[in-house]
mmCIF file of C-alpha atoms and ligand atoms in Angstrom:
data_model
loop_
_atom_site.group_PDB
_atom_site.id
_atom_site.type_symbol
_atom_site.label_atom_id
_atom_site.label_comp_id
_atom_site.label_asym_id
_atom_site.label_seq_id
_atom_site.Cartn_x
_atom_site.Cartn_y
_atom_site.Cartn_z
ATOM 1 C CA LEU A 1 -27.710 6.208 -15.277
ATOM 2 C CA ALA A 2 -28.884 5.901 -11.651
ATOM 3 C CA ILE A 3 -26.894 2.670 -11.331
ATOM 4 C CA ASN A 4 -23.721 4.341 -12.649
ATOM 5 C CA ARG A 5 -24.197 7.213 -10.224
ATOM 6 C CA GLU A 6 -24.540 4.767 -7.310
ATOM 7 C CA ASP A 7 -21.417 2.869 -8.496
ATOM 8 C CA GLY A 8 -19.527 6.153 -8.742
ATOM 9 C CA ARG A 9 -20.496 7.090 -5.184
ATOM 10 C CA GLY A 10 -19.376 3.659 -3.948
ATOM 11 C CA ILE A 11 -15.970 4.042 -5.565
ATOM 12 C CA LEU A 12 -15.563 7.589 -4.207
ATOM 13 C CA ARG A 13 -16.525 6.376 -0.699
ATOM 14 C CA LEU A 14 -13.847 3.654 -0.962
ATOM 15 C CA CYS A 15 -11.196 6.140 -2.105
ATOM 16 C CA LEU A 16 -12.040 8.658 0.637
ATOM 17 C CA LYS A 17 -12.069 5.991 3.359
ATOM 18 C CA TYR A 18 -8.662 4.806 2.102
ATOM 19 C CA LEU A 19 -7.283 8.378 2.179
ATOM 20 C CA GLN A 20 -8.750 9.064 5.646
ATOM 21 C CA LYS A 21 -7.289 5.841 7.054
ATOM 22 C CA ASN A 22 -3.826 6.877 5.889
ATOM 23 C CA LEU A 23 -4.173 10.495 7.011
ATOM 24 C CA GLN A 24 -5.549 9.588 10.428
ATOM 25 C CA LYS A 25 -2.567 7.248 11.043
ATOM 26 C CA LYS A 26 -0.419 10.401 11.046
ATOM 27 C CA ASP A 27 -2.499 11.930 13.856
ATOM 28 C CA THR A 28 -0.726 9.732 16.406
ATOM 29 C CA ASN A 29 -1.990 11.703 19.445
ATOM 30 C CA GLY A 30 -5.577 11.740 18.148
ATOM 31 C CA PHE A 31 -5.721 15.535 18.453
ATOM 32 C CA PHE A 32 -7.806 15.706 15.265
ATOM 33 C CA ALA A 33 -10.028 12.670 15.872
ATOM 34 C CA TYR A 34 -13.017 14.555 17.338
ATOM 35 C CA PRO A 35 -14.385 18.125 17.460
ATOM 36 C CA VAL A 36 -12.394 20.488 19.721
ATOM 37 C CA ASN A 37 -14.582 21.691 22.608
ATOM 38 C CA ASP A 38 -14.475 24.905 24.616
ATOM 39 C CA VAL A 39 -13.541 22.991 27.785
ATOM 40 C CA ILE A 40 -10.120 21.846 26.476
ATOM 41 C CA ALA A 41 -9.753 24.938 24.266
ATOM 42 C CA PRO A 42 -11.195 28.063 25.912
ATOM 43 C CA GLY A 43 -13.051 30.337 23.469
ATOM 44 C CA TYR A 44 -12.567 27.899 20.577
ATOM 45 C CA SER A 45 -16.133 28.100 19.244
ATOM 46 C CA SER A 46 -16.025 31.916 19.044
ATOM 47 C CA ILE A 47 -12.639 31.941 17.282
ATOM 48 C CA ILE A 48 -13.098 29.004 14.878
ATOM 49 C CA LEU A 49 -16.353 29.457 12.964
ATOM 50 C CA ASN A 50 -16.036 26.392 10.722
ATOM 51 C CA PRO A 51 -14.717 23.579 12.940
ATOM 52 C CA MET A 52 -13.688 20.280 11.338
ATOM 53 C CA ASP A 53 -12.318 16.942 12.577
ATOM 54 C CA PHE A 54 -11.732 13.416 11.254
ATOM 55 C CA ASN A 55 -14.899 11.987 12.835
ATOM 56 C CA THR A 56 -17.065 14.627 11.146
ATOM 57 C CA MET A 57 -15.273 13.928 7.873
ATOM 58 C CA PHE A 58 -15.887 10.194 8.229
ATOM 59 C CA THR A 59 -19.610 10.845 8.769
ATOM 60 C CA LYS A 60 -19.667 13.032 5.672
ATOM 61 C CA ILE A 61 -17.982 10.257 3.649
ATOM 62 C CA THR A 62 -20.555 7.730 4.845
ATOM 63 C CA ASN A 63 -23.427 10.111 4.014
ATOM 64 C CA ASP A 64 -22.054 10.817 0.502
ATOM 65 C CA GLN A 65 -21.623 14.505 1.384
ATOM 66 C CA TYR A 66 -18.422 14.774 -0.690
ATOM 67 C CA ARG A 67 -18.918 15.065 -4.436
ATOM 68 C CA ASN A 68 -15.239 14.441 -5.148
ATOM 69 C CA VAL A 69 -11.774 14.135 -3.564
ATOM 70 C CA LEU A 70 -11.151 17.889 -3.845
ATOM 71 C CA ASP A 71 -14.217 18.553 -1.660
ATOM 72 C CA TYR A 72 -12.746 16.174 0.923
ATOM 73 C CA LYS A 73 -9.313 17.803 0.645
ATOM 74 C CA LYS A 74 -10.920 21.200 1.458
ATOM 75 C CA ASP A 75 -12.219 19.853 4.791
ATOM 76 C CA PHE A 76 -8.805 18.362 5.575
ATOM 77 C CA VAL A 77 -7.066 21.689 4.904
ATOM 78 C CA LEU A 78 -9.776 23.514 6.949
ATOM 79 C CA MET A 79 -9.139 21.188 9.914
ATOM 80 C CA CYS A 80 -5.377 21.830 9.809
ATOM 81 C CA ASN A 81 -5.747 25.589 9.270
ATOM 82 C CA ASN A 82 -8.205 25.851 12.204
ATOM 83 C CA ALA A 83 -5.529 24.363 14.471
ATOM 84 C CA MET A 84 -2.918 26.777 13.100
ATOM 85 C CA THR A 85 -5.308 29.678 13.696
ATOM 86 C CA TYR A 86 -6.425 28.905 17.254
ATOM 87 C CA ASN A 87 -3.132 27.522 18.598
ATOM 88 C CA ARG A 88 0.119 29.481 18.914
ATOM 89 C CA PRO A 89 3.075 28.314 16.757
ATOM 90 C CA GLU A 90 5.000 27.011 19.778
ATOM 91 C CA THR A 91 2.206 24.618 20.801
ATOM 92 C CA ILE A 92 2.184 20.904 19.955
ATOM 93 C CA TYR A 93 -1.256 21.319 18.331
ATOM 94 C CA TYR A 94 0.082 23.899 15.861
ATOM 95 C CA LYS A 95 3.155 21.775 15.110
ATOM 96 C CA GLU A 96 1.097 18.604 14.644
ATOM 97 C CA ALA A 97 -1.338 20.463 12.355
ATOM 98 C CA LYS A 98 1.509 21.772 10.217
ATOM 99 C CA ARG A 99 3.049 18.299 9.932
ATOM 100 C CA LEU A 100 -0.338 16.695 9.197
ATOM 101 C CA LEU A 101 -1.075 19.288 6.497
ATOM 102 C CA HIS A 102 2.290 18.667 4.855
ATOM 103 C CA THR A 103 1.781 14.891 4.928
ATOM 104 C CA GLY A 104 -1.760 15.266 3.633
ATOM 105 C CA MET A 105 -0.695 17.387 0.673
ATOM 106 C CA LYS A 106 1.680 14.631 -0.382
ATOM 107 C CA LEU A 107 -1.016 11.944 -0.083
ATOM 108 C CA LEU A 108 -3.610 14.151 -1.794
ATOM 109 C CA SER A 109 -1.248 15.393 -4.507
ATOM 110 C CA LYS A 110 -2.478 15.606 -8.054
ATOM 111 C CA ASP A 111 -0.365 12.762 -9.371
ATOM 112 C CA LYS A 112 -1.422 10.493 -6.493
ATOM 113 C CA LEU A 113 -5.073 11.284 -7.170
ATOM 114 C CA LEU A 114 -4.679 10.872 -10.929
ATOM 115 C CA ASN A 115 -3.076 7.495 -10.307
ATOM 116 C CA MET A 116 -5.995 6.494 -8.059
ATOM 117 C CA LYS A 117 -8.444 7.641 -10.730
ATOM 118 C CA ARG A 118 -6.538 5.587 -13.274
ATOM 119 C CA THR A 119 -6.364 2.451 -11.119
ATOM 120 C CA THR A 120 -9.949 2.359 -9.778
ATOM 121 C CA PRO A 121 -12.106 -0.048 -11.896
HETATM 122 C C1 LIG B 201 -6.870 20.296 17.195
HETATM 123 C C2 LIG B 201 -6.771 21.227 18.338
HETATM 124 O O1 LIG B 201 -6.713 22.450 18.187
HETATM 125 C C3 LIG B 201 -6.765 20.669 19.653
HETATM 126 C C4 LIG B 201 -6.940 19.340 19.952
HETATM 127 C C5 LIG B 201 -6.855 19.202 21.321
HETATM 128 C C6 LIG B 201 -6.962 17.964 22.043
HETATM 129 C C7 LIG B 201 -7.610 16.857 21.476
HETATM 130 C C8 LIG B 201 -7.676 15.681 22.203
HETATM 131 C C9 LIG B 201 -7.105 15.598 23.453
HETATM 132 C C10 LIG B 201 -6.485 16.732 23.942
HETATM 133 N N1 LIG B 201 -6.409 17.898 23.267
HETATM 134 C C11 LIG B 201 -6.640 20.482 21.848
HETATM 135 N N2 LIG B 201 -6.495 20.846 23.154
HETATM 136 C C12 LIG B 201 -6.279 22.177 23.389
HETATM 137 C C13 LIG B 201 -6.202 23.101 22.353
HETATM 138 C C14 LIG B 201 -6.364 22.691 21.043
HETATM 139 N N3 LIG B 201 -6.586 21.355 20.823
#
């Protein structure tokens, strides 16, 4: 049973790294690559209580901190929503977050995930 659990984690890690690679490609300016700090975004840490970024998500993948793809998807949505909370709609950060979220929902759609589940060994 322990072996199966380890195998399962390995497969999930592979899937999540594949998804992250494709999502991060869409963040062409790298706005979501690392945590936002209060120097570039004044007052950020008092407005956004649950910050998230791709680097943090990658660390969580590596440390098996996601039980499944839906857990990962929650962090992705959190990251995009944070940007649409802190930044005003007319800013590039808001616009990029909205576009990234839309792209992500297509990549993380149910049928895509079902297909992945079906195709993984
Ligand atoms: C994601 C986000 O909210 C963000 C990323 C950045 C950012 C990230 C990397 C380089 C430059 N800017 C940012 N700057 C000001 C205000 C908000 N942001």
